[in-house]
Amino acid sequence: MSGSLGIKIGTADFVTAADAASGGSERRAPRLQTTQHQATLIMTQGMAPTLSPIGSGTRPAHMGLVVTGFVDRVGDPIDLVAADGSAHRPEKLVASAVQYLTRYSAGAFAGPPTIAATYPSYWQPQGVQALREALDRMDMAGVALVDEVGSILARVESTRGLPSDGAVVVYDLGGNGLSVSVARGTEQIGRTVRSAEFGGKHIDDAILRHVLRGLAGELGDIDLAAPALLAPLNELRLRCRQAKETLSIETASVIEVELGPVRHDVRLVRSELEDLIREQVVESAGLVREALHTNEIDAGDARAVVLAGAASATPLVAEVLSTELHVPVIAEPDPGLTSANGAALLARSSASVAPSAPVPPLSMPAPTPATPPQAPEPPRAAEPVASTPPVVVAAADPVAPESTGGGKKVGSRRRKQALLAAAAIATLAAAIVGIVAHSTPKTEPQPTVTEQVTDSPSPAATTTTQLPYPTRPVS
């Protein structure tokens, strides 16, 4: 085999990690090339599906039907109904994304790699089975499915090491939510606790509201909910996300604002970001305690917290968890890549046991019209359900009137700007939802992710114990 490919299946993004080394000792720590894609499929008539375009402000080469929100729908017996009324099986959409990524990454290898793809740890067994069958039907039987928690722990064990006794908590803060799991060594115990109340998108929204409040005086009577400002607001939100990522390693970042006639650079320092999200981070420590209690693990038995997910790179997360839980925090330099890197490691360690089939050519999953189920059989494709209203970001607290002369007028104007800012964010969310797939469960707009092709730093060579593969599904 020419190497191994790890793929992270996430609700906000897909990540690949390619270890293109051929041969060599298993004791060698692999040097991985990683890429990130938004978890949004573009389906164009007569062409194979592709993942969302990468990069701020870019447009796809071929316009087509945009479908999102399908990862959390895997295992749902009801089809996902897209904006054009066509019905799609969520697991087939995920399989199409995996197929695209195998072809996208093929150039990194001299021959067919072994491939392992992670699935979210909170999935039910029927969801894992549905994806397995979808992959098999698309001639991707060689793609092994592994639990995301297992891949995270495999990576951390090989590069940082894990406590030899007691419990380890895996704190996975992704774009759309927080998942907390408990393990002993590299083996998960019990079930994953999941919350959608805190995630990377919530941090992005908090930064966006902060920026708009700071520009209230310059924006004046500009209607931020106007259709003409939809694209600039979306671009601004992307820059807020980039500022969040910058503040994970730097102490300050500059956000360029272009809204109508307003052109302004807003400087954001790390302490300001921490003030915006501290309450949510502290509350997330409660979810860790809940996960320990749910799985009947005494809090005193916890020996460490392992961070995963791109949003957990914010330094405040490690600081708060260490203080609240009184345990050390373990994290990779970029925790957003940990699960994909771990999947590549698992694929590599099992290459001699379960070689992968060659990467198959892409196939086009044809959309099918949404039709009512035929009685008396259980529904497979339900009638199109009216789209749920978009998720609206909560409005920021109104700015109190200033106590100086003319304060009543200024305070009223600032309250108006706060309401306009909230309306703008809501309009932005509504417009994004309007062009993506509509489905019965929640389907939220996904932020664009800028592709990053990096070489992960090679850690010191360590002896890696052969790990179970694939890892145990979570019940």
GROMACS .gro file of C-alpha atoms in nm:
model
  475
    1MET     CA    1   0.000   0.000   0.000
    2SER     CA    2   0.114   0.354  -0.077
    3GLY     CA    3  -0.019   0.513   0.241
    4SER     CA    4  -0.334   0.580   0.438
    5LEU     CA    5  -0.615   0.834   0.425
    6GLY     CA    6  -0.820   0.944   0.724
    7ILE     CA    7  -1.151   1.126   0.673
    8LYS     CA    8  -1.346   1.305   0.944
    9ILE     CA    9  -1.721   1.322   0.881
   10GLY     CA   10  -1.846   1.631   1.065
   11THR     CA   11  -2.169   1.828   1.075
   12ALA     CA   12  -1.987   2.154   0.990
   13ASP     CA   13  -1.690   2.029   0.792
   14PHE     CA   14  -1.509   1.730   0.647
   15VAL     CA   15  -1.136   1.692   0.712
   16THR     CA   16  -0.888   1.464   0.536
   17ALA     CA   17  -0.544   1.355   0.657
   18ALA     CA   18  -0.318   1.184   0.402
   19ASP     CA   19  -0.015   0.981   0.508
   20ALA     CA   20   0.149   0.918   0.173
   21ALA     CA   21   0.452   0.727   0.307
   22SER     CA   22   0.518   0.391   0.149
   23GLY     CA   23   0.671   0.120   0.361
   24GLY     CA   24   0.889   0.212   0.656
   25SER     CA   25   0.868   0.123   1.020
   26GLU     CA   26   0.544   0.139   1.214
   27ARG     CA   27   0.745   0.317   1.483
   28ARG     CA   28   0.778   0.621   1.259
   29ALA     CA   29   0.538   0.905   1.329
   30PRO     CA   30   0.371   0.988   0.996
   31ARG     CA   31   0.384   1.333   0.837
   32LEU     CA   32   0.028   1.414   0.737
   33GLN     CA   33  -0.112   1.649   0.473
   34THR     CA   34  -0.453   1.778   0.577
   35THR     CA   35  -0.739   1.958   0.400
   36GLN     CA   36  -1.074   2.096   0.516
   37HIS     CA   37  -1.402   2.124   0.328
   38GLN     CA   38  -1.740   2.264   0.423
   39ALA     CA   39  -2.007   2.000   0.489
   40THR     CA   40  -2.217   2.120   0.197
   41LEU     CA   41  -2.273   1.925  -0.125
   42ILE     CA   42  -2.323   2.093  -0.462
   43MET     CA   43  -2.520   1.868  -0.697
   44THR     CA   44  -2.512   1.963  -1.065
   45GLN     CA   45  -2.704   1.781  -1.336
   46GLY     CA   46  -2.480   1.542  -1.526
   47MET     CA   47  -2.189   1.581  -1.284
   48ALA     CA   48  -2.075   1.404  -0.969
   49PRO     CA   49  -2.147   1.587  -0.643
   50THR     CA   50  -1.873   1.806  -0.501
   51LEU     CA   51  -1.822   1.960  -0.161
   52SER     CA   52  -1.878   2.330  -0.112
   53PRO     CA   53  -1.627   2.570  -0.270
   54ILE     CA   54  -1.334   2.657  -0.051
   55GLY     CA   55  -1.210   3.003   0.032
   56SER     CA   56  -1.365   3.333   0.126
   57GLY     CA   57  -1.574   3.483  -0.149
   58THR     CA   58  -1.519   3.202  -0.400
   59ARG     CA   59  -1.796   3.068  -0.620
   60PRO     CA   60  -1.834   2.714  -0.752
   61ALA     CA   61  -1.723   2.647  -1.108
   62HIS     CA   62  -2.063   2.492  -1.174
   63MET     CA   63  -2.378   2.614  -1.004
   64GLY     CA   64  -2.618   2.350  -0.883
   65LEU     CA   65  -2.842   2.235  -0.601
   66VAL     CA   66  -2.687   2.314  -0.263
   67VAL     CA   67  -2.757   2.058   0.010
   68THR     CA   68  -2.650   2.085   0.372
   69GLY     CA   69  -2.753   1.949   0.712
   70PHE     CA   70  -2.735   1.589   0.591
   71VAL     CA   71  -2.476   1.449   0.835
   72ASP     CA   72  -2.705   1.470   1.138
   73ARG     CA   73  -2.985   1.312   0.936
   74VAL     CA   74  -2.807   0.980   0.876
   75GLY     CA   75  -3.021   0.699   1.015
   76ASP     CA   76  -3.344   0.898   0.981
   77PRO     CA   77  -3.606   0.690   0.796
   78ILE     CA   78  -3.744   1.005   0.632
   79ASP     CA   79  -3.571   1.139   0.321
   80LEU     CA   80  -3.408   1.480   0.324
   81VAL     CA   81  -3.607   1.712   0.095
   82ALA     CA   82  -3.396   1.967  -0.091
   83ALA     CA   83  -3.496   2.318  -0.194
   84ASP     CA   84  -3.605   2.199  -0.540
   85GLY     CA   85  -3.839   1.936  -0.391
   86SER     CA   86  -3.614   1.638  -0.468
   87ALA     CA   87  -3.569   1.372  -0.199
   88HIS     CA   88  -3.232   1.229  -0.094
   89ARG     CA   89  -3.114   0.963   0.146
   90PRO     CA   90  -2.884   1.138   0.399
   91GLU     CA   91  -2.645   0.842   0.418
   92LYS     CA   92  -2.607   0.848   0.039
   93LEU     CA   93  -2.516   1.216   0.053
   94VAL     CA   94  -2.249   1.143   0.316
   95ALA     CA   95  -2.119   0.853   0.105
   96SER     CA   96  -2.102   1.090  -0.195
   97ALA     CA   97  -1.897   1.335   0.013
   98VAL     CA   98  -1.659   1.057   0.119
   99GLN     CA   99  -1.629   0.944  -0.243
  100TYR     CA  100  -1.547   1.299  -0.353
  101LEU     CA  101  -1.277   1.328  -0.086
  102THR     CA  102  -1.112   1.001  -0.187
  103ARG     CA  103  -1.081   1.130  -0.541
  104TYR     CA  104  -0.976   1.475  -0.420
  105SER     CA  105  -0.694   1.320  -0.215
  106ALA     CA  106  -0.589   1.058  -0.472
  107GLY     CA  107  -0.308   1.275  -0.607
  108ALA     CA  108  -0.120   1.247  -0.277
  109PHE     CA  109  -0.067   0.872  -0.323
  110ALA     CA  110   0.133   0.662  -0.568
  111GLY     CA  111  -0.128   0.386  -0.545
  112PRO     CA  112  -0.454   0.303  -0.366
  113PRO     CA  113  -0.433   0.396   0.005
  114THR     CA  114  -0.607   0.231   0.296
  115ILE     CA  115  -0.898   0.453   0.398
  116ALA     CA  116  -1.076   0.502   0.729
  117ALA     CA  117  -1.361   0.748   0.788
  118THR     CA  118  -1.483   0.856   1.130
  119TYR     CA  119  -1.850   0.889   1.219
  120PRO     CA  120  -1.980   1.117   1.498
  121SER     CA  121  -1.964   0.942   1.833
  122TYR     CA  122  -2.326   1.028   1.920
  123TRP     CA  123  -2.471   0.846   1.615
  124GLN     CA  124  -2.705   0.556   1.681
  125PRO     CA  125  -2.606   0.208   1.552
  126GLN     CA  126  -2.868   0.224   1.277
  127GLY     CA  127  -2.702   0.539   1.141
  128VAL     CA  128  -2.363   0.370   1.126
  129GLN     CA  129  -2.517   0.068   0.953
  130ALA     CA  130  -2.701   0.288   0.703
  131LEU     CA  131  -2.378   0.463   0.605
  132ARG     CA  132  -2.195   0.132   0.580
  133GLU     CA  133  -2.454   0.002   0.336
  134ALA     CA  134  -2.449   0.326   0.135
  135LEU     CA  135  -2.072   0.306   0.100
  136ASP     CA  136  -2.093  -0.058  -0.007
  137ARG     CA  137  -2.354   0.023  -0.272
  138MET     CA  138  -2.121   0.289  -0.412
  139ASP     CA  139  -1.832   0.039  -0.444
  140MET     CA  140  -1.650   0.175  -0.137
  141ALA     CA  141  -1.646  -0.141   0.074
  142GLY     CA  142  -1.275  -0.078   0.136
  143VAL     CA  143  -1.352   0.237   0.337
  144ALA     CA  144  -1.354   0.136   0.704
  145LEU     CA  145  -1.581   0.322   0.947
  146VAL     CA  146  -1.438   0.408   1.288
  147ASP     CA  147  -1.584   0.583   1.590
  148GLU     CA  148  -1.456   0.941   1.611
  149VAL     CA  149  -1.372   0.905   1.981
  150GLY     CA  150  -1.155   0.602   1.904
  151SER     CA  151  -0.967   0.791   1.633
  152ILE     CA  152  -0.910   1.092   1.862
  153LEU     CA  153  -0.772   0.874   2.140
  154ALA     CA  154  -0.555   0.676   1.897
  155ARG     CA  155  -0.391   0.995   1.773
  156VAL     CA  156  -0.337   1.143   2.119
  157GLU     CA  157  -0.200   0.815   2.256
  158SER     CA  158   0.056   0.801   1.973
  159THR     CA  159   0.171   1.164   2.006
  160ARG     CA  160   0.104   1.280   2.363
  161GLY     CA  161   0.027   0.967   2.561
  162LEU     CA  162  -0.277   0.898   2.781
  163PRO     CA  163  -0.305   0.830   3.156
  164SER     CA  164  -0.244   0.465   3.243
  165ASP     CA  165  -0.528   0.454   3.493
  166GLY     CA  166  -0.857   0.631   3.562
  167ALA     CA  167  -1.098   0.786   3.314
  168VAL     CA  168  -1.024   1.022   3.025
  169VAL     CA  169  -1.282   1.275   2.907
  170VAL     CA  170  -1.298   1.361   2.534
  171TYR     CA  171  -1.429   1.717   2.491
  172ASP     CA  172  -1.511   1.759   2.119
  173LEU     CA  173  -1.618   2.117   2.043
  174GLY     CA  174  -1.708   2.134   1.676
  175GLY     CA  175  -1.876   2.389   1.457
  176ASN     CA  176  -2.234   2.293   1.541
  177GLY     CA  177  -2.215   2.156   1.895
  178LEU     CA  178  -2.030   1.992   2.182
  179SER     CA  179  -1.989   1.616   2.231
  180VAL     CA  180  -1.847   1.476   2.555
  181SER     CA  181  -1.738   1.113   2.588
  182VAL     CA  182  -1.560   0.909   2.856
  183ALA     CA  183  -1.292   0.647   2.798
  184ARG     CA  184  -1.037   0.428   2.970
  185GLY     CA  185  -0.720   0.418   2.769
  186THR     CA  186  -0.823   0.418   2.403
  187GLU     CA  187  -1.157   0.243   2.467
  188GLN     CA  188  -1.476   0.447   2.508
  189ILE     CA  189  -1.710   0.350   2.789
  190GLY     CA  190  -2.079   0.433   2.797
  191ARG     CA  191  -2.240   0.683   2.564
  192THR     CA  192  -2.161   1.028   2.430
  193VAL     CA  193  -2.349   1.330   2.568
  194ARG     CA  194  -2.429   1.589   2.300
  195SER     CA  195  -2.540   1.953   2.317
  196ALA     CA  196  -2.610   2.194   2.031
  197GLU     CA  197  -2.616   2.495   2.265
  198PHE     CA  198  -2.245   2.571   2.225
  199GLY     CA  199  -2.017   2.536   1.925
  200GLY     CA  200  -1.794   2.723   1.684
  201LYS     CA  201  -2.086   2.894   1.511
  202HIS     CA  202  -2.200   3.041   1.844
  203ILE     CA  203  -1.857   3.199   1.890
  204ASP     CA  204  -1.870   3.339   1.535
  205ASP     CA  205  -2.213   3.490   1.602
  206ALA     CA  206  -2.092   3.649   1.927
  207ILE     CA  207  -1.802   3.815   1.745
  208LEU     CA  208  -2.031   3.939   1.468
  209ARG     CA  209  -2.272   4.098   1.716
  210HIS     CA  210  -1.978   4.258   1.897
  211VAL     CA  211  -1.845   4.411   1.574
  212LEU     CA  212  -2.186   4.546   1.469
  213ARG     CA  213  -2.247   4.701   1.811
  214GLY     CA  214  -1.910   4.875   1.793
  215LEU     CA  215  -1.998   5.026   1.454
  216ALA     CA  216  -2.343   5.149   1.558
  217GLY     CA  217  -2.243   5.515   1.523
  218GLU     CA  218  -2.093   5.476   1.176
  219LEU     CA  219  -2.372   5.258   1.041
  220GLY     CA  220  -2.627   5.526   1.126
  221ASP     CA  221  -2.963   5.449   0.965
  222ILE     CA  222  -2.830   5.183   0.726
  223ASP     CA  223  -3.078   4.894   0.706
  224LEU     CA  224  -2.861   4.590   0.778
  225ALA     CA  225  -3.151   4.362   0.683
  226ALA     CA  226  -3.154   4.492   0.323
  227PRO     CA  227  -3.099   4.220   0.059
  228ALA     CA  228  -2.808   4.415  -0.087
  229LEU     CA  229  -2.615   4.370   0.238
  230LEU     CA  230  -2.667   3.993   0.258
  231ALA     CA  231  -2.341   3.907   0.077
  232PRO     CA  232  -2.131   4.167   0.267
  233LEU     CA  233  -2.273   4.041   0.598
  234ASN     CA  234  -2.192   3.684   0.503
  235GLU     CA  235  -1.838   3.792   0.416
  236LEU     CA  236  -1.812   3.973   0.749
  237ARG     CA  237  -1.919   3.661   0.934
  238LEU     CA  238  -1.644   3.464   0.757
  239ARG     CA  239  -1.392   3.726   0.869
  240CYS     CA  240  -1.521   3.694   1.226
  241ARG     CA  241  -1.458   3.320   1.205
  242GLN     CA  242  -1.106   3.382   1.075
  243ALA     CA  243  -1.046   3.627   1.363
  244LYS     CA  244  -1.154   3.356   1.610
  245GLU     CA  245  -0.901   3.116   1.459
  246THR     CA  246  -0.628   3.382   1.465
  247LEU     CA  247  -0.693   3.454   1.832
  248SER     CA  248  -0.625   3.090   1.913
  249ILE     CA  249  -0.256   3.160   1.850
  250GLU     CA  250  -0.229   3.541   1.854
  251THR     CA  251  -0.338   3.801   2.109
  252ALA     CA  252  -0.507   4.035   1.860
  253SER     CA  253  -0.675   4.028   1.519
  254VAL     CA  254  -0.813   4.287   1.279
  255ILE     CA  255  -1.154   4.240   1.113
  256GLU     CA  256  -1.211   4.430   0.790
  257VAL     CA  257  -1.568   4.559   0.762
  258GLU     CA  258  -1.731   4.656   0.431
  259LEU     CA  259  -2.102   4.727   0.472
  260GLY     CA  260  -2.251   4.971   0.223
  261PRO     CA  261  -2.060   5.298   0.251
  262VAL     CA  262  -1.892   5.191   0.576
  263ARG     CA  263  -1.529   5.084   0.545
  264HIS     CA  264  -1.365   5.016   0.877
  265ASP     CA  265  -1.105   4.794   1.045
  266VAL     CA  266  -1.212   4.659   1.384
  267ARG     CA  267  -0.940   4.539   1.619
  268LEU     CA  268  -1.037   4.246   1.841
  269VAL     CA  269  -0.810   4.130   2.123
  270ARG     CA  270  -0.820   3.789   2.288
  271SER     CA  271  -0.947   3.924   2.621
  272GLU     CA  272  -1.252   4.071   2.444
  273LEU     CA  273  -1.329   3.736   2.281
  274GLU     CA  274  -1.293   3.560   2.616
  275ASP     CA  275  -1.539   3.803   2.775
  276LEU     CA  276  -1.789   3.724   2.498
  277ILE     CA  277  -1.781   3.346   2.545
  278ARG     CA  278  -1.664   3.284   2.904
  279GLU     CA  279  -2.011   3.211   3.039
  280GLN     CA  280  -2.076   2.946   2.771
  281VAL     CA  281  -1.739   2.781   2.826
  282VAL     CA  282  -1.798   2.762   3.202
  283GLU     CA  283  -2.142   2.611   3.141
  284SER     CA  284  -1.988   2.352   2.909
  285ALA     CA  285  -1.791   2.214   3.205
  286GLY     CA  286  -2.129   2.113   3.344
  287LEU     CA  287  -2.181   1.890   3.039
  288VAL     CA  288  -1.856   1.712   3.127
  289ARG     CA  289  -1.988   1.642   3.476
  290GLU     CA  290  -2.313   1.521   3.322
  291ALA     CA  291  -2.126   1.280   3.095
  292LEU     CA  292  -1.934   1.139   3.392
  293HIS     CA  293  -2.254   1.098   3.594
  294THR     CA  294  -2.445   0.945   3.301
  295ASN     CA  295  -2.173   0.684   3.255
  296GLU     CA  296  -2.148   0.620   3.631
  297ILE     CA  297  -1.793   0.753   3.662
  298ASP     CA  298  -1.696   0.939   3.978
  299ALA     CA  299  -1.560   1.286   3.900
  300GLY     CA  300  -1.254   1.207   4.111
  301ASP     CA  301  -1.174   0.918   3.877
  302ALA     CA  302  -1.114   1.155   3.584
  303ARG     CA  303  -0.742   1.189   3.507
  304ALA     CA  304  -0.740   1.417   3.202
  305VAL     CA  305  -0.950   1.598   2.942
  306VAL     CA  306  -0.861   1.553   2.574
  307LEU     CA  307  -0.963   1.842   2.349
  308ALA     CA  308  -1.083   1.788   1.993
  309GLY     CA  309  -1.276   1.996   1.740
  310ALA     CA  310  -1.158   2.322   1.585
  311ALA     CA  311  -1.346   2.548   1.830
  312SER     CA  312  -1.165   2.394   2.129
  313ALA     CA  313  -0.841   2.560   2.013
  314THR     CA  314  -0.956   2.880   2.186
  315PRO     CA  315  -0.715   2.904   2.486
  316LEU     CA  316  -0.998   2.991   2.725
  317VAL     CA  317  -1.143   2.641   2.681
  318ALA     CA  318  -0.837   2.465   2.823
  319GLU     CA  319  -0.805   2.724   3.099
  320VAL     CA  320  -1.163   2.689   3.220
  321LEU     CA  321  -1.179   2.309   3.197
  322SER     CA  322  -0.854   2.269   3.388
  323THR     CA  323  -0.976   2.506   3.661
  324GLU     CA  324  -1.329   2.369   3.686
  325LEU     CA  325  -1.241   1.997   3.672
  326HIS     CA  326  -0.896   2.005   3.841
  327VAL     CA  327  -0.736   1.781   3.579
  328PRO     CA  328  -0.473   1.836   3.309
  329VAL     CA  329  -0.590   1.917   2.956
  330ILE     CA  330  -0.433   1.739   2.658
  331ALA     CA  331  -0.460   1.881   2.305
  332GLU     CA  332  -0.294   1.863   1.965
  333PRO     CA  333  -0.159   2.190   1.817
  334ASP     CA  334  -0.469   2.197   1.594
  335PRO     CA  335  -0.745   1.994   1.764
  336GLY     CA  336  -0.967   2.032   1.458
  337LEU     CA  337  -0.742   1.784   1.277
  338THR     CA  338  -0.710   1.527   1.557
  339SER     CA  339  -0.986   1.286   1.452
  340ALA     CA  340  -0.882   1.280   1.085
  341ASN     CA  341  -0.518   1.227   1.184
  342GLY     CA  342  -0.627   0.945   1.415
  343ALA     CA  343  -0.830   0.783   1.138
  344ALA     CA  344  -0.522   0.787   0.913
  345LEU     CA  345  -0.324   0.624   1.193
  346LEU     CA  346  -0.584   0.351   1.238
  347ALA     CA  347  -0.597   0.290   0.864
  348ARG     CA  348  -0.219   0.273   0.851
  349SER     CA  349  -0.189   0.033   1.146
  350SER     CA  350  -0.445  -0.204   0.992
  351ALA     CA  351  -0.320  -0.188   0.631
  352SER     CA  352  -0.178  -0.539   0.638
  353VAL     CA  353  -0.504  -0.678   0.776
  354ALA     CA  354  -0.772  -0.496   0.575
  355PRO     CA  355  -0.631  -0.349   0.251
  356SER     CA  356  -0.849  -0.098   0.074
  357ALA     CA  357  -0.993  -0.144  -0.270
  358PRO     CA  358  -0.875   0.104  -0.535
  359VAL     CA  359  -1.054   0.437  -0.530
  360PRO     CA  360  -1.364   0.395  -0.750
  361PRO     CA  361  -1.470   0.651  -1.010
  362LEU     CA  362  -1.720   0.909  -0.897
  363SER     CA  363  -2.084   0.836  -0.961
  364MET     CA  364  -2.373   1.078  -0.972
  365PRO     CA  365  -2.651   1.004  -0.723
  366ALA     CA  366  -2.961   1.104  -0.914
  367PRO     CA  367  -3.211   1.308  -0.710
  368THR     CA  368  -3.554   1.152  -0.694
  369PRO     CA  369  -3.882   1.339  -0.664
  370ALA     CA  370  -4.023   1.346  -0.314
  371THR     CA  371  -4.334   1.126  -0.309
  372PRO     CA  372  -4.572   1.014  -0.034
  373PRO     CA  373  -4.505   0.668   0.120
  374GLN     CA  374  -4.707   0.375  -0.008
  375ALA     CA  375  -4.925   0.209   0.255
  376PRO     CA  376  -4.899  -0.029   0.425
  377GLU     CA  377  -4.518  -0.025   0.398
  378PRO     CA  378  -4.331   0.193   0.648
  379PRO     CA  379  -4.238   0.527   0.492
  380ARG     CA  380  -3.906   0.545   0.315
  381ALA     CA  381  -3.957   0.871   0.132
  382ALA     CA  382  -4.204   1.091   0.313
  383GLU     CA  383  -4.401   1.375   0.165
  384PRO     CA  384  -4.205   1.696   0.144
  385VAL     CA  385  -4.234   1.871   0.474
  386ALA     CA  386  -4.256   2.245   0.489
  387SER     CA  387  -3.922   2.389   0.580
  388THR     CA  388  -3.874   2.486   0.940
  389PRO     CA  389  -3.804   2.851   1.014
  390PRO     CA  390  -3.435   2.941   1.023
  391VAL     CA  391  -3.247   2.946   1.348
  392VAL     CA  392  -3.228   3.307   1.459
  393VAL     CA  393  -2.929   3.427   1.653
  394ALA     CA  394  -3.041   3.588   1.976
  395ALA     CA  395  -3.023   3.963   1.970
  396ALA     CA  396  -2.758   4.132   2.180
  397ASP     CA  397  -2.864   4.320   2.490
  398PRO     CA  398  -2.961   4.679   2.406
  399VAL     CA  399  -2.699   4.939   2.479
  400ALA     CA  400  -2.794   5.150   2.778
  401PRO     CA  401  -2.842   5.523   2.717
  402GLU     CA  402  -2.542   5.740   2.792
  403SER     CA  403  -2.569   5.972   3.089
  404THR     CA  404  -2.418   6.274   2.910
  405GLY     CA  405  -2.619   6.553   2.754
  406GLY     CA  406  -2.840   6.430   2.474
  407GLY     CA  407  -2.803   6.079   2.616
  408LYS     CA  408  -3.165   5.989   2.556
  409LYS     CA  409  -3.128   6.044   2.182
  410VAL     CA  410  -2.800   5.853   2.162
  411GLY     CA  411  -2.933   5.566   2.372
  412SER     CA  412  -3.240   5.536   2.153
  413ARG     CA  413  -3.023   5.534   1.844
  414ARG     CA  414  -2.798   5.262   1.988
  415ARG     CA  415  -3.095   5.049   2.085
  416LYS     CA  416  -3.216   5.083   1.728
  417GLN     CA  417  -2.874   4.975   1.598
  418ALA     CA  418  -2.870   4.673   1.830
  419LEU     CA  419  -3.209   4.568   1.696
  420LEU     CA  420  -3.094   4.627   1.337
  421ALA     CA  421  -2.783   4.416   1.401
  422ALA     CA  422  -2.992   4.130   1.536
  423ALA     CA  423  -3.229   4.159   1.240
  424ALA     CA  424  -2.935   4.153   1.002
  425ILE     CA  425  -2.798   3.833   1.152
  426ALA     CA  426  -3.145   3.679   1.139
  427THR     CA  427  -3.184   3.783   0.775
  428LEU     CA  428  -2.843   3.637   0.695
  429ALA     CA  429  -2.941   3.307   0.855
  430ALA     CA  430  -3.275   3.307   0.674
  431ALA     CA  431  -3.118   3.373   0.336
  432ILE     CA  432  -2.862   3.097   0.381
  433VAL     CA  433  -3.129   2.852   0.492
  434GLY     CA  434  -3.338   2.949   0.190
  435ILE     CA  435  -3.080   2.814  -0.054
  436VAL     CA  436  -2.991   2.493   0.125
  437ALA     CA  437  -3.183   2.174   0.187
  438HIS     CA  438  -3.496   2.177   0.398
  439SER     CA  439  -3.574   1.881   0.619
  440THR     CA  440  -3.792   1.775   0.908
  441PRO     CA  441  -3.523   1.786   1.184
  442LYS     CA  442  -3.314   2.093   1.237
  443THR     CA  443  -3.109   2.205   0.935
  444GLU     CA  444  -2.884   2.496   1.012
  445PRO     CA  445  -2.681   2.717   0.780
  446GLN     CA  446  -2.317   2.617   0.775
  447PRO     CA  447  -2.034   2.870   0.774
  448THR     CA  448  -1.790   2.846   0.484
  449VAL     CA  449  -1.461   2.685   0.583
  450THR     CA  450  -1.141   2.801   0.423
  451GLU     CA  451  -0.938   2.512   0.292
  452GLN     CA  452  -0.603   2.475   0.458
  453VAL     CA  453  -0.342   2.239   0.319
  454THR     CA  454  -0.079   2.194   0.586
  455ASP     CA  455   0.182   1.949   0.693
  456SER     CA  456   0.126   1.853   1.056
  457PRO     CA  457   0.450   1.871   1.256
  458SER     CA  458   0.608   1.532   1.303
  459PRO     CA  459   0.611   1.440   1.672
  460ALA     CA  460   0.896   1.244   1.819
  461ALA     CA  461   0.897   0.878   1.718
  462THR     CA  462   0.708   0.662   1.963
  463THR     CA  463   0.616   0.300   1.995
  464THR     CA  464   0.248   0.272   1.905
  465THR     CA  465   0.049  -0.022   2.035
  466GLN     CA  466  -0.169  -0.195   1.775
  467LEU     CA  467  -0.516  -0.049   1.827
  468PRO     CA  468  -0.855  -0.219   1.783
  469TYR     CA  469  -0.992  -0.151   1.434
  470PRO     CA  470  -1.255  -0.055   1.360
  471THR     CA  471  -1.342   0.078   1.701
  472ARG     CA  472  -1.656  -0.017   1.889
  473PRO     CA  473  -1.976   0.166   1.783
  474VAL     CA  474  -2.141   0.371   2.057
  475SER     CA  475  -2.481   0.246   2.165
   0.00000   0.00000   0.00000
